[in-house]
């Protein structure tokens, strides 16, 4: 399964959206490490666990995890940097993931991506300046027959259109937009 995706193929929802008070990141990191104590190959599960709890991996957790696993900070930082699913900054309050893989590309994913970027005012891989929306690229959501596929806060949307994605984002941000069927 693609790292950062839950079992239905959807991206993990942000646990701590931008603008909300974050829990003590170091305490969270220590608790997640404790839960994996004795596990072999625990680094990736720990990083995923901390990100799930905090919504991202703030820099202060890296030395904690490194020390607990007897790794260098550079080792941990290298893994965090290598996997694009690890966030080093908080996500927006609504996270949209656009499938850019081949089957969705064949049915208009690129045009959809351009339209969604324009509609939401955020570039792929970025978070809008107001912290409202993060737009991620993903590579296959397991919904290839109904592409182009998108998730909005983990909700899978098939045959996605710019209007539908925009309406779902508006709804997620507590706007009163009607969500087209
Ligand atoms: S290629 Fe987009 S869902 Fe599989």
PDB file of C-alpha atoms and ligand atoms in Angstrom:
ATOM      1  CA  UNK A   1       0.000   0.000   0.000  1.00  0.00           C
ATOM      2  CA  UNK A   2       1.157   3.485  -0.746  1.00  0.00           C
ATOM      3  CA  UNK A   3       2.758   4.988   2.384  1.00  0.00           C
ATOM      4  CA  UNK A   4       0.482   7.487   4.055  1.00  0.00           C
ATOM      5  CA  UNK A   5      -2.677   5.831   2.796  1.00  0.00           C
ATOM      6  CA  UNK A   6      -5.168   4.153   5.070  1.00  0.00           C
ATOM      7  CA  UNK A   7      -6.602   0.753   4.130  1.00  0.00           C
ATOM      8  CA  UNK A   8      -9.173   2.131   1.696  1.00  0.00           C
ATOM      9  CA  UNK A   9      -6.443   3.880  -0.239  1.00  0.00           C
ATOM     10  CA  UNK A  10      -7.287   7.284   1.095  1.00  0.00           C
ATOM     11  CA  UNK A  11      -4.666   9.601   2.532  1.00  0.00           C
ATOM     12  CA  UNK A  12      -4.539   9.783   6.280  1.00  0.00           C
ATOM     13  CA  UNK A  13      -6.666  12.678   7.462  1.00  0.00           C
ATOM     14  CA  UNK A  14      -4.744  15.394   9.234  1.00  0.00           C
ATOM     15  CA  UNK A  15      -4.924  14.901  12.990  1.00  0.00           C
ATOM     16  CA  UNK A  16      -3.968  18.478  13.732  1.00  0.00           C
ATOM     17  CA  UNK A  17      -5.069  20.861  11.000  1.00  0.00           C
ATOM     18  CA  UNK A  18      -3.259  24.134  10.617  1.00  0.00           C
ATOM     19  CA  UNK A  19      -4.457  26.790  12.991  1.00  0.00           C
ATOM     20  CA  UNK A  20      -5.281  24.401  15.842  1.00  0.00           C
ATOM     21  CA  UNK A  21      -3.162  23.976  18.943  1.00  0.00           C
ATOM     22  CA  UNK A  22      -0.826  21.040  18.505  1.00  0.00           C
ATOM     23  CA  UNK A  23      -0.178  18.588  21.304  1.00  0.00           C
ATOM     24  CA  UNK A  24       3.319  18.389  22.787  1.00  0.00           C
ATOM     25  CA  UNK A  25       5.171  16.950  19.823  1.00  0.00           C
ATOM     26  CA  UNK A  26       8.034  15.513  21.849  1.00  0.00           C
ATOM     27  CA  UNK A  27       5.653  13.775  24.259  1.00  0.00           C
ATOM     28  CA  UNK A  28       3.717  12.347  21.328  1.00  0.00           C
ATOM     29  CA  UNK A  29       6.916  11.125  19.706  1.00  0.00           C
ATOM     30  CA  UNK A  30       8.022   9.425  22.939  1.00  0.00           C
ATOM     31  CA  UNK A  31       4.630   7.737  23.320  1.00  0.00           C
ATOM     32  CA  UNK A  32       4.712   6.444  19.751  1.00  0.00           C
ATOM     33  CA  UNK A  33       8.278   5.192  20.208  1.00  0.00           C
ATOM     34  CA  UNK A  34       7.211   3.429  23.414  1.00  0.00           C
ATOM     35  CA  UNK A  35       4.410   1.705  21.532  1.00  0.00           C
ATOM     36  CA  UNK A  36       6.955   0.301  19.074  1.00  0.00           C
ATOM     37  CA  UNK A  37       9.696  -0.495  21.577  1.00  0.00           C
ATOM     38  CA  UNK A  38      11.338  -3.768  20.674  1.00  0.00           C
ATOM     39  CA  UNK A  39       9.900  -3.825  17.157  1.00  0.00           C
ATOM     40  CA  UNK A  40      12.321  -4.448  14.330  1.00  0.00           C
ATOM     41  CA  UNK A  41      12.296  -1.877  11.548  1.00  0.00           C
ATOM     42  CA  UNK A  42      10.328   0.490  13.711  1.00  0.00           C
ATOM     43  CA  UNK A  43      11.402   3.764  12.103  1.00  0.00           C
ATOM     44  CA  UNK A  44       8.744   3.959   9.397  1.00  0.00           C
ATOM     45  CA  UNK A  45       5.863   2.869  11.665  1.00  0.00           C
ATOM     46  CA  UNK A  46       7.007   5.392  14.248  1.00  0.00           C
ATOM     47  CA  UNK A  47       7.184   8.203  11.709  1.00  0.00           C
ATOM     48  CA  UNK A  48       3.733   7.296  10.398  1.00  0.00           C
ATOM     49  CA  UNK A  49       2.401   7.110  13.932  1.00  0.00           C
ATOM     50  CA  UNK A  50       3.763  10.494  14.893  1.00  0.00           C
ATOM     51  CA  UNK A  51       2.467  12.056  11.688  1.00  0.00           C
ATOM     52  CA  UNK A  52      -0.940  10.487  12.264  1.00  0.00           C
ATOM     53  CA  UNK A  53      -1.040  11.987  15.741  1.00  0.00           C
ATOM     54  CA  UNK A  54       0.326  15.421  14.894  1.00  0.00           C
ATOM     55  CA  UNK A  55      -0.638  15.838  11.245  1.00  0.00           C
ATOM     56  CA  UNK A  56       3.007  16.333  10.318  1.00  0.00           C
ATOM     57  CA  UNK A  57       6.538  15.654  11.563  1.00  0.00           C
ATOM     58  CA  UNK A  58       7.806  18.797  13.274  1.00  0.00           C
ATOM     59  CA  UNK A  59      11.599  19.143  13.448  1.00  0.00           C
ATOM     60  CA  UNK A  60      11.748  18.642  17.208  1.00  0.00           C
ATOM     61  CA  UNK A  61      10.648  15.002  16.921  1.00  0.00           C
ATOM     62  CA  UNK A  62      13.620  14.025  14.748  1.00  0.00           C
ATOM     63  CA  UNK A  63      16.285  14.076  17.515  1.00  0.00           C
ATOM     64  CA  UNK A  64      13.919  12.290  19.901  1.00  0.00           C
ATOM     65  CA  UNK A  65      13.254   9.466  17.469  1.00  0.00           C
ATOM     66  CA  UNK A  66      16.914   9.304  16.462  1.00  0.00           C
ATOM     67  CA  UNK A  67      18.076   8.993  20.069  1.00  0.00           C
ATOM     68  CA  UNK A  68      15.456   6.383  20.926  1.00  0.00           C
ATOM     69  CA  UNK A  69      16.353   4.234  17.918  1.00  0.00           C
ATOM     70  CA  UNK A  70      20.087   4.788  18.244  1.00  0.00           C
ATOM     71  CA  UNK A  71      20.216   6.410  14.825  1.00  0.00           C
ATOM     72  CA  UNK A  72      21.752   9.674  13.719  1.00  0.00           C
ATOM     73  CA  UNK A  73      19.537  12.690  13.163  1.00  0.00           C
ATOM     74  CA  UNK A  74      20.699  12.622   9.568  1.00  0.00           C
ATOM     75  CA  UNK A  75      19.400   9.066   9.202  1.00  0.00           C
ATOM     76  CA  UNK A  76      15.951  10.032  10.416  1.00  0.00           C
ATOM     77  CA  UNK A  77      15.906  13.273   8.495  1.00  0.00           C
ATOM     78  CA  UNK A  78      16.931  11.396   5.364  1.00  0.00           C
ATOM     79  CA  UNK A  79      13.967   9.034   5.649  1.00  0.00           C
ATOM     80  CA  UNK A  80      11.558  11.878   6.337  1.00  0.00           C
ATOM     81  CA  UNK A  81      12.884  13.741   3.315  1.00  0.00           C
ATOM     82  CA  UNK A  82      12.883  10.699   1.037  1.00  0.00           C
ATOM     83  CA  UNK A  83       9.230   9.764   1.404  1.00  0.00           C
ATOM     84  CA  UNK A  84       7.004  12.499   0.049  1.00  0.00           C
ATOM     85  CA  UNK A  85       4.118  11.261   2.193  1.00  0.00           C
ATOM     86  CA  UNK A  86       5.836  12.580   5.274  1.00  0.00           C
ATOM     87  CA  UNK A  87       4.876  16.173   5.935  1.00  0.00           C
ATOM     88  CA  UNK A  88       7.352  18.534   7.549  1.00  0.00           C
ATOM     89  CA  UNK A  89       4.815  21.340   7.814  1.00  0.00           C
ATOM     90  CA  UNK A  90       1.219  21.219   9.052  1.00  0.00           C
ATOM     91  CA  UNK A  91      -1.411  20.354   6.433  1.00  0.00           C
ATOM     92  CA  UNK A  92      -4.303  22.611   5.612  1.00  0.00           C
ATOM     93  CA  UNK A  93      -7.673  22.212   7.304  1.00  0.00           C
ATOM     94  CA  UNK A  94      -8.849  20.288   4.225  1.00  0.00           C
ATOM     95  CA  UNK A  95      -6.544  17.892   2.392  1.00  0.00           C
ATOM     96  CA  UNK A  96      -7.230  17.068  -1.261  1.00  0.00           C
ATOM     97  CA  UNK A  97      -5.293  14.317  -2.996  1.00  0.00           C
ATOM     98  CA  UNK A  98      -5.381  14.078  -6.777  1.00  0.00           C
ATOM     99  CA  UNK A  99      -4.472  10.816  -8.474  1.00  0.00           C
ATOM    100  CA  UNK A 100      -1.855  11.478 -11.132  1.00  0.00           C
ATOM    101  CA  UNK A 101      -1.263   7.848 -12.119  1.00  0.00           C
ATOM    102  CA  UNK A 102      -1.668   6.471 -15.617  1.00  0.00           C
ATOM    103  CA  UNK A 103      -5.282   5.286 -15.635  1.00  0.00           C
ATOM    104  CA  UNK A 104      -6.499   8.583 -14.262  1.00  0.00           C
ATOM    105  CA  UNK A 105      -4.255  10.519 -16.609  1.00  0.00           C
ATOM    106  CA  UNK A 106      -5.972   8.743 -19.496  1.00  0.00           C
ATOM    107  CA  UNK A 107      -9.325  10.151 -18.406  1.00  0.00           C
ATOM    108  CA  UNK A 108      -8.386  13.726 -17.737  1.00  0.00           C
ATOM    109  CA  UNK A 109      -6.427  13.859 -14.482  1.00  0.00           C
ATOM    110  CA  UNK A 110      -4.074  16.525 -15.782  1.00  0.00           C
ATOM    111  CA  UNK A 111      -6.879  18.856 -16.814  1.00  0.00           C
ATOM    112  CA  UNK A 112      -8.630  18.149 -13.537  1.00  0.00           C
ATOM    113  CA  UNK A 113      -5.464  18.955 -11.611  1.00  0.00           C
ATOM    114  CA  UNK A 114      -5.056  22.250 -13.434  1.00  0.00           C
ATOM    115  CA  UNK A 115      -8.676  23.143 -12.807  1.00  0.00           C
ATOM    116  CA  UNK A 116      -8.584  22.162  -9.135  1.00  0.00           C
ATOM    117  CA  UNK A 117      -5.405  24.156  -8.597  1.00  0.00           C
ATOM    118  CA  UNK A 118      -7.051  27.213 -10.122  1.00  0.00           C
ATOM    119  CA  UNK A 119     -10.333  26.654  -8.230  1.00  0.00           C
ATOM    120  CA  UNK A 120      -8.627  26.180  -4.865  1.00  0.00           C
ATOM    121  CA  UNK A 121      -5.831  28.677  -5.372  1.00  0.00           C
ATOM    122  CA  UNK A 122      -3.063  26.290  -4.423  1.00  0.00           C
ATOM    123  CA  UNK A 123      -0.347  24.519  -6.375  1.00  0.00           C
ATOM    124  CA  UNK A 124       0.140  20.760  -6.316  1.00  0.00           C
ATOM    125  CA  UNK A 125       2.097  19.737  -3.258  1.00  0.00           C
ATOM    126  CA  UNK A 126       1.353  22.985  -1.480  1.00  0.00           C
ATOM    127  CA  UNK A 127      -0.823  24.466   1.209  1.00  0.00           C
ATOM    128  CA  UNK A 128      -2.754  27.639   0.562  1.00  0.00           C
ATOM    129  CA  UNK A 129      -1.408  30.684   2.362  1.00  0.00           C
ATOM    130  CA  UNK A 130      -4.495  30.891   4.571  1.00  0.00           C
ATOM    131  CA  UNK A 131      -3.947  27.319   5.759  1.00  0.00           C
ATOM    132  CA  UNK A 132      -7.314  26.198   4.404  1.00  0.00           C
ATOM    133  CA  UNK A 133      -6.347  23.620   1.806  1.00  0.00           C
ATOM    134  CA  UNK A 134      -3.467  21.295   1.043  1.00  0.00           C
ATOM    135  CA  UNK A 135      -3.277  19.746  -2.414  1.00  0.00           C
ATOM    136  CA  UNK A 136      -1.339  16.509  -2.727  1.00  0.00           C
ATOM    137  CA  UNK A 137      -0.508  14.290  -5.675  1.00  0.00           C
ATOM    138  CA  UNK A 138      -0.958  10.554  -5.175  1.00  0.00           C
ATOM    139  CA  UNK A 139      -0.314   7.647  -7.481  1.00  0.00           C
ATOM    140  CA  UNK A 140      -3.345   5.368  -7.643  1.00  0.00           C
ATOM    141  CA  UNK A 141      -6.155   5.340  -5.150  1.00  0.00           C
ATOM    142  CA  UNK A 142      -7.360   1.892  -6.233  1.00  0.00           C
ATOM    143  CA  UNK A 143     -10.298   3.430  -8.076  1.00  0.00           C
ATOM    144  CA  UNK A 144      -8.893   3.301 -11.588  1.00  0.00           C
ATOM    145  CA  UNK A 145     -12.134   2.301 -13.332  1.00  0.00           C
ATOM    146  CA  UNK A 146     -13.851   5.432 -12.039  1.00  0.00           C
ATOM    147  CA  UNK A 147     -11.151   7.984 -12.665  1.00  0.00           C
ATOM    148  CA  UNK A 148     -10.158  10.636 -12.457  1.00  0.00           C
ATOM    149  CA  UNK A 149     -10.004   9.869  -8.748  1.00  0.00           C
ATOM    150  CA  UNK A 150      -9.571  12.259  -5.869  1.00  0.00           C
ATOM    151  CA  UNK A 151      -9.884  12.175  -2.118  1.00  0.00           C
ATOM    152  CA  UNK A 152     -11.139  15.087  -0.057  1.00  0.00           C
ATOM    153  CA  UNK A 153     -10.219  14.602   3.596  1.00  0.00           C
ATOM    154  CA  UNK A 154      -9.961  10.888   2.883  1.00  0.00           C
ATOM    155  CA  UNK A 155     -13.336  10.643   1.118  1.00  0.00           C
ATOM    156  CA  UNK A 156     -12.875   8.949  -2.224  1.00  0.00           C
ATOM    157  CA  UNK A 157     -14.436  10.697  -5.221  1.00  0.00           C
ATOM    158  CA  UNK A 158     -14.650   8.946  -8.590  1.00  0.00           C
ATOM    159  CA  UNK A 159     -15.195  10.625 -11.946  1.00  0.00           C
ATOM    160  CA  UNK A 160     -14.146  13.774 -10.196  1.00  0.00           C
ATOM    161  CA  UNK A 161     -14.808  17.181 -11.655  1.00  0.00           C
ATOM    162  CA  UNK A 162     -13.476  20.562 -10.654  1.00  0.00           C
ATOM    163  CA  UNK A 163     -16.946  21.619  -9.496  1.00  0.00           C
ATOM    164  CA  UNK A 164     -17.448  18.539  -7.350  1.00  0.00           C
ATOM    165  CA  UNK A 165     -14.032  18.760  -5.746  1.00  0.00           C
ATOM    166  CA  UNK A 166     -14.512  22.463  -5.140  1.00  0.00           C
ATOM    167  CA  UNK A 167     -17.930  21.896  -3.583  1.00  0.00           C
ATOM    168  CA  UNK A 168     -16.606  19.143  -1.309  1.00  0.00           C
ATOM    169  CA  UNK A 169     -13.783  21.387  -0.187  1.00  0.00           C
ATOM    170  CA  UNK A 170     -16.227  24.212   0.457  1.00  0.00           C
ATOM    171  CA  UNK A 171     -18.384  21.834   2.488  1.00  0.00           C
ATOM    172  CA  UNK A 172     -15.376  20.577   4.418  1.00  0.00           C
ATOM    173  CA  UNK A 173     -14.459  24.127   5.262  1.00  0.00           C
ATOM    174  CA  UNK A 174     -17.997  24.641   6.563  1.00  0.00           C
ATOM    175  CA  UNK A 175     -19.173  26.722   3.711  1.00  0.00           C
ATOM    176  CA  UNK A 176     -22.727  26.290   2.577  1.00  0.00           C
ATOM    177  CA  UNK A 177     -22.046  25.114  -0.949  1.00  0.00           C
ATOM    178  CA  UNK A 178     -24.276  22.408  -2.372  1.00  0.00           C
ATOM    179  CA  UNK A 179     -22.346  19.248  -3.243  1.00  0.00           C
ATOM    180  CA  UNK A 180     -23.359  18.062  -6.706  1.00  0.00           C
ATOM    181  CA  UNK A 181     -24.110  14.353  -6.999  1.00  0.00           C
TER     182      UNK A 181
HETATM  183  S1  LIG B   1      -4.767   5.366 -11.544  1.00  0.00           S
HETATM  184 FE1  LIG B   1      -6.000   6.773 -10.468  1.00  0.00          FE
HETATM  185  S2  LIG B   1      -7.096   5.517  -9.089  1.00  0.00           S
HETATM  186 FE2  LIG B   1      -5.742   4.139 -10.063  1.00  0.00          FE
END
